[in-house]
């Protein structure tokens, strides 16, 4: 657990859950438990409608607050969408891009990913770019090919100088919200293939700045074991990030 190359990063994705009061309660509790933020980075990805209120509470603490999606343009006739600058304006400092629910429920294609990642960086938002294979793709031994395709699309407009601002989250679709976690071997293998691709694409030095998180049914019971995998730099947590009782032990995975 010591000698980590990169600062651990634990992020909660609230998806379309909680309400305004519960969101404010939860952010207050998380903020109260964070130290100075030197030993780990913690962030929550909040329904956009609550972002202004949540970021106001988080202000002055090391807690990062982000949106769950963006469109890549900064203005225009895009009903229902949010520009990166709008998230910035309400205090967000980061954003999820390509979450599996965006890809698979809302059919967002690979071709959008590069533009979204670039737009996030240009608006000074820190992106977490999510990648991961479906169960059929895993069963068909296509995991590495799928990850490569998604990485190529997302990093299309990214340069080595951007690397330190980008995080990749490996989230096997079959492990999200299902209670099924990938095995340590599966996680390690996927993370290593992502790291290898990053090195080829960005060069050693820049690639080593990119953190790779694991996401998919992370719980207080498995957080420590997942964080013990050398290739895992952090965790992206969905369901278990909705309650302090389950999210705090994950943040403090190394303190029990
Ligand atoms: C997620 O939303 O990114 C996620 C990993 O969800 P869960 O932890 O509920 O599987």
XYZ file of N, CA and C and ligand atoms in Angstrom:
778
model
N 0.826 -1.213 0.000
C 0.000 0.000 0.000
C 0.857 1.258 0.000
N 2.075 1.099 0.527
C 2.976 2.256 0.519
C 3.677 2.348 -0.826
N 4.472 3.356 -0.993
C 5.240 3.537 -2.234
C 4.365 3.552 -3.480
N 3.161 4.043 -3.346
C 2.312 4.143 -4.529
C 2.890 5.165 -5.485
N 2.818 4.845 -6.769
C 3.344 5.775 -7.765
C 2.429 6.991 -7.899
N 1.157 6.767 -7.657
C 0.166 7.843 -7.847
C -0.717 7.971 -6.619
N -1.217 9.189 -6.395
C -2.077 9.428 -5.223
C -3.395 8.663 -5.376
N -3.823 7.900 -4.368
C -5.090 7.169 -4.492
C -6.261 8.133 -4.700
N -7.200 7.686 -5.495
C -8.334 8.528 -5.871
C -9.606 7.703 -5.661
N -10.467 8.154 -4.752
C -11.733 7.450 -4.498
C -12.875 8.372 -4.898
N -13.719 7.891 -5.798
C -14.787 8.739 -6.321
C -16.140 8.051 -6.166
N -17.150 8.832 -5.825
C -18.518 8.315 -5.718
C -19.368 8.850 -6.858
N -20.087 7.955 -7.503
C -20.997 8.360 -8.580
C -22.423 8.189 -8.066
N -23.078 9.313 -7.805
C -24.424 9.240 -7.230
C -25.487 8.885 -8.264
N -25.139 8.931 -9.517
C -26.100 8.653 -10.607
C -27.365 9.492 -10.396
N -28.569 8.923 -10.675
C -29.805 9.698 -10.527
C -30.462 9.317 -9.202
N -29.720 9.547 -8.107
C -30.188 9.131 -6.786
C -30.126 10.295 -5.809
N -30.660 10.070 -4.635
C -30.728 11.046 -3.535
C -31.667 12.200 -3.906
N -31.921 13.067 -2.940
C -32.649 14.302 -3.228
C -31.796 15.436 -2.682
N -32.304 16.662 -2.757
C -31.465 17.803 -2.405
C -30.986 17.727 -0.950
N -31.912 17.442 -0.039
C -31.534 17.439 1.379
C -30.569 16.307 1.702
N -30.846 15.128 1.132
C -29.950 13.986 1.386
C -28.576 14.257 0.781
N -28.554 14.910 -0.364
C -27.267 15.247 -0.995
C -26.459 16.173 -0.091
N -27.151 17.164 0.461
C -26.448 18.139 1.315
C -25.956 17.477 2.596
N -26.790 16.605 3.165
C -26.386 15.872 4.376
C -25.133 15.045 4.114
N -25.171 14.321 2.992
C -24.069 13.412 2.681
C -22.775 14.178 2.403
N -22.868 15.270 1.674
C -21.634 16.012 1.364
C -21.053 16.616 2.654
N -21.934 17.048 3.569
C -21.437 17.585 4.853
C -20.693 16.502 5.625
N -21.272 15.302 5.646
C -20.637 14.200 6.379
C -19.283 13.836 5.765
N -19.241 13.737 4.447
C -17.977 13.366 3.792
C -16.927 14.445 4.072
N -17.329 15.689 3.899
C -16.399 16.799 4.117
C -15.813 16.749 5.547
N -16.688 16.439 6.503
C -16.264 16.390 7.903
C -15.251 15.294 8.178
N -15.218 14.267 7.331
C -14.316 13.136 7.572
C -13.015 13.227 6.796
N -12.942 14.181 5.860
C -11.717 14.273 5.055
C -10.626 14.965 5.848
N -9.430 14.517 5.657
C -8.298 15.227 6.258
C -7.914 16.393 5.364
N -6.622 16.596 5.220
C -6.167 17.714 4.396
C -6.107 17.344 2.909
N -6.437 16.091 2.585
C -6.454 15.678 1.178
C -5.080 15.345 0.631
N -4.079 15.314 1.507
C -2.724 15.049 1.013
C -2.488 13.587 0.660
N -3.158 12.686 1.395
C -2.845 11.266 1.173
C -3.806 10.572 0.219
N -4.935 11.217 -0.103
C -5.863 10.634 -1.081
C -6.743 11.726 -1.658
N -7.197 11.480 -2.871
C -8.103 12.433 -3.504
C -9.506 11.826 -3.447
N -10.469 12.634 -3.018
C -11.845 12.146 -2.905
C -12.762 13.070 -3.701
N -13.691 12.470 -4.432
C -14.622 13.289 -5.222
C -15.980 12.610 -5.307
N -16.996 13.433 -5.517
C -18.346 12.901 -5.740
C -18.885 13.456 -7.060
N -19.636 12.616 -7.761
C -20.237 13.007 -9.034
C -21.746 13.056 -8.824
N -22.263 14.265 -8.939
C -23.546 14.644 -8.358
C -24.556 14.920 -9.485
N -25.855 14.623 -9.281
C -26.837 15.059 -10.286
C -26.681 16.568 -10.528
N -26.667 16.970 -11.777
C -26.310 18.351 -12.133
C -27.175 19.394 -11.424
N -28.417 19.059 -11.196
C -29.345 20.027 -10.600
C -28.952 20.377 -9.148
N -28.215 19.492 -8.489
C -27.796 19.750 -7.103
C -26.366 20.275 -7.000
N -25.687 20.396 -8.142
C -24.254 20.720 -8.085
C -23.953 22.049 -7.389
N -24.741 23.074 -7.692
C -24.439 24.391 -7.111
C -24.496 24.325 -5.585
N -25.528 23.678 -5.063
C -25.686 23.576 -3.602
C -24.589 22.712 -2.986
N -24.296 21.595 -3.644
C -23.302 20.660 -3.103
C -21.899 21.286 -3.132
N -21.568 21.962 -4.216
C -20.220 22.551 -4.287
C -20.079 23.698 -3.276
N -21.186 24.375 -2.984
C -21.127 25.451 -1.982
C -20.759 24.863 -0.611
N -21.303 23.687 -0.299
C -20.971 23.040 0.988
C -19.527 22.542 0.976
N -19.111 21.990 -0.162
C -17.757 21.397 -0.242
C -16.653 22.446 -0.277
N -17.022 23.661 -0.605
C -16.015 24.715 -0.781
C -15.082 24.828 0.436
N -13.815 25.017 0.167
C -12.857 25.166 1.260
C -12.319 23.842 1.763
N -12.853 22.733 1.225
C -12.338 21.409 1.603
C -11.683 20.787 0.370
N -10.923 19.706 0.562
C -10.296 19.091 -0.618
C -11.251 18.213 -1.422
N -12.528 18.150 -1.031
C -13.477 17.291 -1.744
C -13.757 17.825 -3.148
N -13.552 16.994 -4.148
C -13.857 17.374 -5.529
C -15.319 17.102 -5.834
N -15.915 17.941 -6.668
C -17.321 17.741 -7.055
C -17.425 17.800 -8.566
N -18.130 16.832 -9.129
C -18.205 16.795 -10.581
C -19.582 16.494 -11.107
N -19.742 16.727 -12.419
C -20.953 16.337 -13.123
C -20.787 14.929 -13.684
N -21.898 14.365 -14.154
C -21.877 12.974 -14.612
C -21.815 12.848 -16.126
N -21.897 13.995 -16.807
C -21.905 13.973 -18.274
C -21.790 15.404 -18.778
N -21.346 15.569 -20.018
C -21.371 16.875 -20.686
C -21.626 16.655 -22.176
N -21.985 17.721 -22.842
C -21.937 17.737 -24.301
C -20.719 18.578 -24.648
N -20.149 18.366 -25.847
C -18.841 18.988 -26.098
C -18.907 20.437 -26.568
N -20.080 20.899 -26.973
C -20.176 22.291 -27.439
C -20.361 23.214 -26.238
N -20.077 24.512 -26.440
C -20.249 25.396 -25.297
C -21.558 26.193 -25.335
N -22.274 26.165 -26.450
C -23.572 26.844 -26.578
C -24.344 26.149 -27.680
N -25.634 26.444 -27.745
C -26.352 26.052 -28.944
C -27.619 25.276 -28.715
N -28.161 24.793 -29.826
C -29.451 24.110 -29.807
C -29.247 22.638 -29.458
N -29.006 22.375 -28.180
C -28.756 21.009 -27.707
C -29.642 20.770 -26.484
N -30.929 20.713 -26.730
C -31.916 20.628 -25.653
C -31.595 19.503 -24.668
N -31.573 19.855 -23.413
C -31.358 18.855 -22.367
C -29.902 18.619 -22.022
N -29.002 19.231 -22.760
C -27.572 18.971 -22.524
C -26.927 20.083 -21.696
N -25.740 19.806 -21.197
C -24.999 20.791 -20.398
C -23.611 20.992 -20.988
N -23.221 22.258 -21.112
C -21.880 22.579 -21.607
C -20.881 22.461 -20.453
N -19.638 22.097 -20.769
C -18.619 22.015 -19.719
C -18.526 23.311 -18.891
N -18.632 24.463 -19.590
C -18.483 25.733 -18.868
C -19.611 25.919 -17.840
N -20.771 25.291 -18.090
C -21.890 25.413 -17.147
C -21.581 24.672 -15.844
N -20.936 23.511 -15.987
C -20.534 22.787 -14.767
C -19.518 23.604 -13.980
N -18.569 24.202 -14.699
C -17.558 25.045 -14.033
C -18.232 26.186 -13.273
N -19.220 26.765 -13.949
C -19.873 27.954 -13.393
C -20.551 27.663 -12.051
N -21.026 26.429 -11.850
C -21.677 26.107 -10.569
C -20.705 25.414 -9.614
N -19.421 25.505 -9.923
C -18.426 25.067 -8.941
C -17.844 23.689 -9.152
N -18.296 22.973 -10.180
C -17.731 21.635 -10.419
C -16.298 21.774 -10.918
N -15.460 20.815 -10.547
C -14.082 20.847 -11.040
C -13.742 19.597 -11.842
N -14.748 18.728 -12.047
C -14.460 17.476 -12.782
C -15.729 16.915 -13.419
N -15.557 15.863 -14.214
C -16.723 15.280 -14.907
C -16.437 13.830 -15.309
N -17.495 13.012 -15.289
C -17.399 11.649 -15.824
C -17.667 11.689 -17.326
N -16.907 10.930 -18.063
C -17.134 10.835 -19.504
C -17.224 9.358 -19.890
N -18.250 9.015 -20.656
C -18.356 7.653 -21.178
C -18.732 6.606 -20.154
N -19.439 7.034 -19.088
C -19.891 6.028 -18.117
C -20.705 4.958 -18.857
N -20.658 3.735 -18.383
C -21.301 2.639 -19.126
C -22.800 2.879 -19.301
N -23.424 3.569 -18.346
C -24.861 3.832 -18.531
C -25.083 4.833 -19.661
N -24.162 5.765 -19.842
C -24.260 6.679 -20.991
C -24.073 5.895 -22.291
N -23.118 4.972 -22.262
C -22.837 4.212 -23.495
C -23.957 3.229 -23.816
N -24.423 2.505 -22.770
C -25.314 1.383 -23.061
C -26.798 1.698 -22.889
N -27.165 2.590 -21.964
C -28.581 2.946 -21.828
C -28.934 4.053 -22.814
N -28.007 5.028 -22.952
C -28.304 6.183 -23.811
C -27.580 6.130 -25.161
N -26.956 4.993 -25.423
C -26.367 4.716 -26.751
C -25.338 5.745 -27.204
N -24.570 6.302 -26.278
C -23.527 7.249 -26.707
C -22.431 6.493 -27.453
N -22.122 6.899 -28.670
C -21.124 6.169 -29.462
C -19.686 6.569 -29.105
N -18.752 5.690 -29.435
C -17.320 5.974 -29.230
C -16.915 7.326 -29.823
N -17.484 7.654 -31.001
C -17.048 8.874 -31.706
C -17.257 10.147 -30.889
N -18.155 10.125 -29.933
C -18.377 11.335 -29.122
C -17.301 11.527 -28.062
N -16.645 10.441 -27.708
C -15.814 10.449 -26.505
C -14.615 11.393 -26.616
N -13.953 11.379 -27.765
C -12.779 12.230 -27.947
C -13.139 13.706 -27.832
N -14.297 14.060 -28.419
C -14.716 15.467 -28.377
C -15.089 15.872 -26.957
N -15.728 14.959 -26.236
C -16.131 15.273 -24.858
C -14.904 15.426 -23.950
N -13.948 14.506 -24.122
C -12.745 14.559 -23.278
C -11.989 15.873 -23.536
N -11.886 16.223 -24.815
C -11.190 17.478 -25.174
C -11.937 18.690 -24.606
N -13.267 18.670 -24.716
C -14.061 19.805 -24.238
C -13.929 19.943 -22.724
N -13.881 18.827 -22.023
C -13.722 18.875 -20.560
C -12.385 19.527 -20.211
N -11.331 19.062 -20.861
C -9.993 19.609 -20.577
C -9.939 21.096 -20.913
N -10.525 21.472 -22.032
C -10.491 22.881 -22.445
C -11.256 23.772 -21.463
N -12.252 23.195 -20.786
C -13.029 23.986 -19.820
C -12.441 23.878 -18.413
N -11.273 23.253 -18.316
C -10.616 23.115 -17.024
C -11.359 22.191 -16.064
N -11.985 21.172 -16.634
C -12.615 20.125 -15.823
C -11.721 18.890 -15.878
N -11.589 18.203 -14.758
C -10.776 16.980 -14.712
C -11.652 15.791 -15.103
N -11.384 15.168 -16.241
C -12.251 14.059 -16.649
C -11.852 12.713 -16.038
N -12.872 11.919 -15.715
C -12.656 10.483 -15.503
C -13.278 9.821 -16.720
N -12.441 9.192 -17.517
C -12.916 8.550 -18.736
C -13.164 7.062 -18.450
N -14.438 6.636 -18.563
C -14.814 5.272 -18.198
C -14.778 4.340 -19.403
N -14.185 3.198 -19.199
C -14.121 2.172 -20.242
C -14.463 0.823 -19.614
N -14.880 -0.115 -20.441
C -15.169 -1.448 -19.892
C -15.966 -2.282 -20.868
N -15.809 -3.594 -20.729
C -16.439 -4.527 -21.676
C -17.742 -5.074 -21.108
N -18.620 -5.508 -22.002
C -19.849 -6.191 -21.586
C -19.520 -7.660 -21.280
N -20.511 -8.360 -20.729
C -20.298 -9.778 -20.418
C -20.043 -10.587 -21.701
N -20.820 -10.280 -22.736
C -20.629 -11.014 -24.008
C -19.223 -10.782 -24.556
N -18.766 -9.520 -24.447
C -17.419 -9.214 -24.953
C -16.363 -9.956 -24.141
N -16.573 -10.040 -22.823
C -15.603 -10.790 -22.008
C -15.623 -12.262 -22.384
N -16.846 -12.809 -22.482
C -16.957 -14.240 -22.825
C -16.359 -14.526 -24.191
N -16.425 -13.549 -25.091
C -15.866 -13.728 -26.432
C -14.390 -13.362 -26.504
N -13.747 -13.208 -25.331
C -12.308 -12.878 -25.255
C -11.972 -11.578 -25.985
N -12.899 -10.618 -25.911
C -12.674 -9.368 -26.638
C -12.325 -8.209 -25.708
N -12.107 -8.488 -24.439
C -11.923 -7.395 -23.469
C -10.827 -6.418 -23.909
N -9.661 -6.953 -24.227
C -8.535 -6.073 -24.553
C -8.830 -5.234 -25.800
N -9.471 -5.870 -26.779
C -9.803 -5.176 -28.018
C -10.799 -4.031 -27.763
N -11.780 -4.307 -26.897
C -12.801 -3.284 -26.585
C -12.158 -2.115 -25.846
N -11.302 -2.426 -24.867
C -10.642 -1.358 -24.097
C -9.799 -0.491 -25.035
N -9.092 -1.122 -25.934
C -8.244 -0.399 -26.886
C -9.100 0.520 -27.758
N -10.215 -0.012 -28.237
C -11.082 0.790 -29.107
C -11.623 2.012 -28.340
N -12.037 1.781 -27.096
C -12.589 2.889 -26.304
C -11.507 3.906 -25.951
N -10.308 3.419 -25.651
C -9.203 4.337 -25.331
C -8.821 5.155 -26.554
N -8.741 4.496 -27.706
C -8.381 5.228 -28.930
C -9.384 6.339 -29.211
N -10.663 6.044 -29.022
C -11.701 7.059 -29.268
C -11.580 8.205 -28.257
N -11.436 7.876 -27.004
C -11.420 8.913 -25.964
C -10.193 9.802 -26.010
N -9.048 9.208 -26.354
C -7.786 9.963 -26.338
C -7.455 10.573 -27.695
N -8.438 10.574 -28.593
C -8.189 11.039 -29.953
C -7.565 12.437 -29.987
N -8.052 13.330 -29.118
C -7.582 14.721 -29.163
C -6.762 15.080 -27.915
N -6.166 14.069 -27.305
C -5.415 14.289 -26.068
C -3.919 14.265 -26.374
N -3.174 15.196 -25.766
C -1.715 15.210 -25.924
C -1.065 14.806 -24.609
N 0.223 14.479 -24.684
C 0.936 14.046 -23.472
C 0.853 15.102 -22.359
N 0.818 16.382 -22.722
C 0.769 17.431 -21.688
C -0.545 17.421 -20.909
N -1.578 16.774 -21.459
C -2.877 16.713 -20.765
C -2.930 15.576 -19.743
N -1.968 14.666 -19.835
C -2.078 13.392 -19.117
C -2.317 13.553 -17.620
N -1.644 14.504 -16.998
C -1.747 14.614 -15.535
C -3.145 15.017 -15.077
N -3.981 15.480 -16.020
C -5.337 15.890 -15.638
C -6.386 14.810 -15.920
N -5.940 13.693 -16.482
C -6.902 12.666 -16.911
C -6.827 11.431 -16.007
N -7.998 10.886 -15.712
C -8.098 9.609 -15.003
C -8.902 8.667 -15.892
N -8.510 7.404 -15.895
C -9.287 6.382 -16.610
C -9.935 5.497 -15.553
N -11.205 5.138 -15.763
C -11.842 4.168 -14.851
C -12.162 2.913 -15.638
N -11.628 1.774 -15.172
C -11.986 0.490 -15.777
C -13.222 -0.029 -15.052
N -14.325 -0.086 -15.776
C -15.577 -0.542 -15.178
C -16.208 -1.607 -16.064
N -15.951 -2.885 -15.764
C -16.593 -3.923 -16.563
C -18.110 -3.786 -16.427
N -18.810 -3.715 -17.538
C -20.254 -3.434 -17.514
C -20.991 -4.475 -16.676
N -20.537 -5.710 -16.750
C -21.205 -6.800 -16.040
C -21.018 -6.729 -14.518
N -20.156 -5.841 -14.058
C -19.921 -5.727 -12.608
C -20.568 -4.465 -12.032
N -21.185 -3.657 -12.882
C -21.743 -2.394 -12.388
C -23.165 -2.606 -11.887
N -23.354 -2.357 -10.587
C -24.684 -2.448 -9.987
C -25.214 -3.868 -9.894
N -24.370 -4.854 -10.109
C -24.838 -6.246 -10.135
C -24.450 -7.014 -8.876
N -23.572 -6.435 -8.074
C -23.071 -7.148 -6.898
C -21.910 -8.056 -7.258
N -21.635 -8.177 -8.544
C -20.544 -9.045 -9.000
C -19.276 -8.208 -9.208
N -18.218 -8.562 -8.500
C -16.969 -7.812 -8.680
C -16.028 -8.642 -9.540
N -15.247 -7.975 -10.357
C -14.229 -8.702 -11.119
C -13.209 -9.287 -10.131
N -12.587 -10.401 -10.495
C -11.564 -10.979 -9.631
C -10.311 -10.093 -9.690
N -9.451 -10.262 -8.702
C -8.213 -9.474 -8.684
C -7.418 -9.676 -9.973
N -7.404 -10.907 -10.469
C -6.657 -11.204 -11.709
C -7.274 -10.469 -12.899
N -8.602 -10.492 -12.965
C -9.273 -9.813 -14.087
C -9.011 -8.310 -14.040
N -9.080 -7.748 -12.825
C -8.847 -6.307 -12.669
C -7.405 -5.977 -13.064
N -6.479 -6.742 -12.528
C -5.062 -6.469 -12.779
C -4.740 -6.567 -14.274
N -5.275 -7.589 -14.894
C -5.000 -7.794 -16.329
C -5.534 -6.613 -17.160
N -6.764 -6.191 -16.844
C -7.351 -5.072 -17.600
C -6.571 -3.785 -17.338
N -6.220 -3.548 -16.081
C -5.480 -2.315 -15.748
C -4.115 -2.298 -16.435
N -3.475 -3.457 -16.467
C -2.159 -3.515 -17.123
C -2.278 -3.263 -18.619
N -3.352 -3.763 -19.209
C -3.464 -3.536 -20.655
C -3.801 -2.067 -20.928
N -4.537 -1.428 -20.026
C -4.811 0.019 -20.179
C -3.499 0.798 -20.020
N -2.730 0.452 -19.013
C -1.446 1.153 -18.777
C -0.522 0.987 -19.986
N -0.487 -0.226 -20.524
C 0.375 -0.482 -21.685
C -0.055 0.400 -22.863
N -1.352 0.475 -23.068
C -1.849 1.313 -24.171
C -1.472 2.781 -23.929
N -1.619 3.233 -22.682
C -1.298 4.637 -22.361
C 0.178 4.931 -22.629
N 1.031 3.986 -22.263
C 2.477 4.182 -22.486
C 2.767 4.290 -23.981
N 2.129 3.400 -24.748
C 2.353 3.457 -26.212
C 1.845 4.769 -26.799
N 0.734 5.236 -26.294
C 0.091 6.425 -26.874
C 0.730 7.736 -26.390
N 1.124 7.785 -25.096
C 1.566 9.060 -24.512
C 3.045 9.089 -24.141
N 3.666 7.923 -24.154
C 5.049 7.836 -23.675
C 5.041 7.555 -22.176
N 6.162 6.993 -21.706
C 6.279 6.551 -20.312
C 5.921 7.605 -19.290
N 6.582 8.746 -19.426
C 6.479 9.776 -18.388
C 5.051 10.274 -18.233
N 4.412 10.624 -19.346
C 3.038 11.138 -19.293
C 2.073 10.035 -18.862
N 2.248 8.835 -19.409
C 1.329 7.737 -19.090
C 1.347 7.423 -17.602
N 2.499 7.577 -16.981
C 2.598 7.251 -15.563
C 1.877 8.251 -14.664
N 1.437 9.365 -15.235
C 0.685 10.352 -14.458
C -0.819 10.049 -14.445
N -1.245 9.214 -15.368
C -2.682 8.916 -15.484
C -3.053 7.862 -14.439
N -4.075 8.176 -13.645
C -4.517 7.167 -12.682
C -5.575 6.263 -13.317
N -5.543 4.997 -12.931
C -6.539 4.041 -13.423
C -7.332 3.518 -12.223
N -8.632 3.819 -12.216
C -9.508 3.400 -11.120
C -10.249 2.125 -11.522
N -10.651 1.359 -10.515
C -11.554 0.234 -10.781
C -12.950 0.612 -10.303
N -13.961 0.241 -11.066
C -15.349 0.432 -10.647
C -16.186 -0.774 -11.009
N -17.110 -1.121 -10.115
C -17.990 -2.267 -10.355
C -18.239 -2.980 -9.048
N -19.379 -2.622 -8.399
C -19.772 -3.249 -7.134
C -18.689 -3.173 -6.054
N -18.049 -2.017 -5.949
C -17.097 -1.808 -4.846
C -17.899 -1.609 -3.566
N -17.462 -2.277 -2.496
C -18.159 -2.237 -1.202
C -17.103 -2.094 -0.109
N -17.554 -1.768 1.125
C -16.563 -1.702 2.212
C -15.764 -2.999 2.341
N -16.420 -4.143 2.059
C -15.751 -5.454 2.217
C -14.648 -5.732 1.211
N -14.753 -5.149 0.014
C -13.744 -5.503 -0.996
C -12.801 -4.346 -1.358
N -13.035 -3.164 -0.759
C -12.246 -1.985 -1.148
C -10.757 -2.184 -0.842
N -10.484 -2.740 0.327
C -9.089 -2.908 0.728
C -8.348 -3.859 -0.212
N -9.029 -4.955 -0.519
C -8.420 -5.963 -1.404
C -8.182 -5.382 -2.808
N -9.154 -4.617 -3.291
C -8.984 -4.014 -4.626
C -7.840 -3.006 -4.619
N -7.755 -2.219 -3.553
C -6.695 -1.205 -3.478
C -5.315 -1.830 -3.273
N -5.304 -3.097 -2.865
C -4.006 -3.767 -2.680
C -3.414 -4.222 -4.020
N -4.226 -4.196 -5.075
C -3.710 -4.575 -6.401
C -2.839 -3.421 -6.894
N -1.618 -3.745 -7.237
C -0.650 -2.687 -7.549
C -1.083 -1.782 -8.705
N -1.783 -2.372 -9.661
C -2.176 -1.582 -10.843
C -3.433 -0.744 -10.610
N -4.024 -0.830 -9.430
C -5.251 -0.074 -9.119
C -4.880 1.194 -8.348
N -5.205 2.348 -8.934
C -4.859 3.629 -8.301
C -6.027 4.223 -7.518
N -7.185 3.591 -7.619
C -8.331 4.148 -6.910
C -9.599 3.422 -7.301
N -10.734 3.935 -6.817
C -12.008 3.252 -6.991
C -13.090 4.225 -7.429
N -13.948 3.772 -8.320
C -15.140 4.537 -8.686
C -16.329 3.737 -8.151
N -17.082 4.371 -7.258
C -18.084 3.663 -6.464
C -19.476 4.194 -6.789
N -20.396 3.304 -7.150
C -21.764 3.731 -7.430
C -22.640 3.571 -6.204
N -23.361 2.453 -6.116
C -24.343 2.223 -5.045
C -23.817 2.497 -3.639
N -22.616 2.063 -3.359
C -22.078 2.219 -1.998
C -21.642 3.651 -1.692
N -21.753 4.557 -2.677
C -21.387 5.954 -2.382
C -22.599 6.766 -1.931
N -23.765 6.110 -1.851
C -24.992 6.855 -1.552
C -25.274 7.001 -0.067
N -24.505 6.290 0.747
C -24.704 6.373 2.198
C -23.362 6.502 2.873
N -23.323 7.363 3.912
C -22.070 7.561 4.639
C -21.564 6.233 5.214
N -22.492 5.394 5.690
C -22.073 4.138 6.345
C -21.300 3.227 5.402
N -21.579 3.321 4.121
C -20.831 2.466 3.197
C -19.714 3.228 2.477
N -19.906 4.536 2.264
C -18.864 5.263 1.510
C -17.652 5.576 2.394
N -17.887 5.970 3.639
C -16.744 6.348 4.490
C -15.756 5.195 4.696
N -16.238 3.972 4.981
C -15.255 2.881 5.114
C -14.471 2.622 3.827
N -15.061 2.930 2.683
C -14.328 2.747 1.424
C -13.235 3.822 1.314
N -13.605 5.055 1.657
C -12.592 6.136 1.652
C -11.441 5.794 2.589
N -11.802 5.140 3.681
C -10.797 4.831 4.708
C -10.395 3.359 4.635
N -10.285 2.849 3.435
C -9.991 1.432 3.184
C -8.744 0.943 3.891
N -7.818 1.853 4.147
C -6.526 1.460 4.735
C -6.468 1.754 6.229
N -7.600 2.157 6.807
C -7.553 2.573 8.217
C -8.291 1.612 9.135
N -8.642 0.429 8.630
C -9.392 -0.491 9.481
C -8.566 -1.705 9.827
C -20.610 3.143 -11.201
O -21.666 3.741 -11.196
O -19.655 3.625 -11.823
C -20.493 1.876 -10.462
C -19.359 1.252 -10.480
O -21.609 1.424 -9.802
P -21.664 0.271 -8.663
O -20.575 0.571 -7.677
O -23.040 0.417 -8.062
O -21.456 -1.039 -9.342
